[in-house]
């Protein structure tokens, strides 16, 4: 296992769920934590928690990854001691609606593609050149079982995650000959705000998604992310597909009762 102590890790979409759990997991390994999301207040709370629990250092800033200009401006103007990023976790992403694609609001498509596909590209474009220059780096993208198998009423979300897989693979090929590693970590159902966001705050609908199964927890995914990041420098884990024991693929679930 390679040490993560002192490594600088940037995690997008870190206000809750997998992003937040990943920040905590890296901090426990002694990494320096840089977290962003659209909402600053929950990030500042996480920084306080990390600092109180003895984390070496943590810094938070607001960023909407879908805003290309803001990404360029913000990431180029980070405080000097936070500019050299060793590990980028492209976690920011969301789903909107569960509808037939021919009936869905195009605004929902736009938000998903802007965040899950273009947002990931904008942040990658801003960070990876410096990784290449410094001959160090690891990009870990969050994919999904949805990228492996399209499900009904989730066409555009699934398409955005299929795009994430292609981008991860292409980035890896484009980085051949450099020491920069690229990985996709693809979880199935994880108990986070994902479904609440998909259903625009409808908690009852969201709860039904995880009813009578044992879903993954954010910390399960964070464990996988930290594991890939801590492999020796010559080892590149291309992908991890991770589901709960109750999930066979995008569509097959073992619901009890
Ligand atoms: C989340 C997995 O199946 O809810 O990426 O779309 S799923």
mmCIF file of N, CA, C and O and ligand atoms in Angstrom, residues 143-146 151 157 161 187-189 194 198 209 247 250, ligand 1:
data_model
loop_
_atom_site.group_PDB
_atom_site.id
_atom_site.type_symbol
_atom_site.label_atom_id
_atom_site.label_comp_id
_atom_site.label_asym_id
_atom_site.label_seq_id
_atom_site.Cartn_x
_atom_site.Cartn_y
_atom_site.Cartn_z
ATOM 1 N N UNK A 143 -18.448 6.682 -11.679
ATOM 2 C CA UNK A 143 -19.383 6.194 -12.677
ATOM 3 C C UNK A 143 -20.593 5.608 -11.966
ATOM 4 O O UNK A 143 -20.970 6.063 -10.883
ATOM 5 N N UNK A 144 -21.169 4.575 -12.575
ATOM 6 C CA UNK A 144 -22.381 3.975 -11.998
ATOM 7 C C UNK A 144 -22.687 2.669 -12.718
ATOM 8 O O UNK A 144 -22.309 2.498 -13.889
ATOM 9 N N UNK A 145 -23.418 1.797 -12.023
ATOM 10 C CA UNK A 145 -23.971 0.632 -12.719
ATOM 11 C C UNK A 145 -24.832 1.103 -13.902
ATOM 12 O O UNK A 145 -24.957 0.407 -14.902
ATOM 13 N N UNK A 146 -25.373 2.321 -13.781
ATOM 14 C CA UNK A 146 -26.225 2.874 -14.846
ATOM 15 C C UNK A 146 -25.452 3.082 -16.148
ATOM 16 O O UNK A 146 -26.047 3.133 -17.222
ATOM 17 N N UNK A 151 -31.373 1.590 -17.894
ATOM 18 C CA UNK A 151 -32.689 1.146 -17.395
ATOM 19 C C UNK A 151 -33.782 2.085 -17.895
ATOM 20 O O UNK A 151 -33.521 3.259 -18.206
ATOM 21 N N UNK A 157 -29.696 9.930 -17.694
ATOM 22 C CA UNK A 157 -28.764 9.680 -16.595
ATOM 23 C C UNK A 157 -27.814 8.528 -16.975
ATOM 24 O O UNK A 157 -26.596 8.638 -16.823
ATOM 25 N N UNK A 161 -23.617 8.487 -17.606
ATOM 26 C CA UNK A 161 -22.652 7.608 -16.940
ATOM 27 C C UNK A 161 -21.915 6.717 -17.951
ATOM 28 O O UNK A 161 -20.775 6.318 -17.721
ATOM 29 N N UNK A 187 -20.473 2.632 -8.609
ATOM 30 C CA UNK A 187 -21.366 2.002 -7.624
ATOM 31 C C UNK A 187 -22.769 1.771 -8.166
ATOM 32 O O UNK A 187 -23.225 2.461 -9.074
ATOM 33 N N UNK A 188 -23.449 0.840 -7.538
ATOM 34 C CA UNK A 188 -24.885 0.669 -7.767
ATOM 35 C C UNK A 188 -25.621 1.578 -6.801
ATOM 36 O O UNK A 188 -25.216 2.720 -6.563
ATOM 37 N N UNK A 189 -26.708 1.070 -6.224
ATOM 38 C CA UNK A 189 -27.522 1.917 -5.352
ATOM 39 C C UNK A 189 -26.809 2.193 -4.021
ATOM 40 O O UNK A 189 -26.396 1.265 -3.321
ATOM 41 N N UNK A 194 -29.167 10.963 -3.394
ATOM 42 C CA UNK A 194 -29.301 10.787 -4.843
ATOM 43 C C UNK A 194 -30.773 10.728 -5.285
ATOM 44 O O UNK A 194 -31.192 11.446 -6.194
ATOM 45 N N UNK A 198 -33.127 13.294 -7.328
ATOM 46 C CA UNK A 198 -33.800 12.830 -8.558
ATOM 47 C C UNK A 198 -35.280 13.193 -8.524
ATOM 48 O O UNK A 198 -35.842 13.622 -9.511
ATOM 49 N N UNK A 209 -37.050 3.655 -3.084
ATOM 50 C CA UNK A 209 -35.945 3.131 -3.898
ATOM 51 C C UNK A 209 -35.110 2.141 -3.077
ATOM 52 O O UNK A 209 -34.634 1.132 -3.593
ATOM 53 N N UNK A 247 -27.992 -6.345 -5.025
ATOM 54 C CA UNK A 247 -28.141 -5.805 -6.385
ATOM 55 C C UNK A 247 -27.305 -6.625 -7.366
ATOM 56 O O UNK A 247 -26.093 -6.788 -7.196
ATOM 57 N N UNK A 250 -28.150 -3.139 -12.893
ATOM 58 C CA UNK A 250 -29.016 -1.956 -12.830
ATOM 59 C C UNK A 250 -30.465 -2.302 -12.497
ATOM 60 O O UNK A 250 -31.169 -1.539 -11.855
HETATM 61 C C1 LIG B 1 -26.829 5.421 -9.147
HETATM 62 C C2 LIG B 1 -27.264 4.043 -9.428
HETATM 63 O O1 LIG B 1 -29.174 2.562 -10.266
HETATM 64 O O2 LIG B 1 -29.775 4.463 -8.908
HETATM 65 O O3 LIG B 1 -25.842 5.833 -10.019
HETATM 66 O O4 LIG B 1 -29.026 4.791 -11.169
HETATM 67 S S1 LIG B 1 -28.865 3.994 -9.964
#
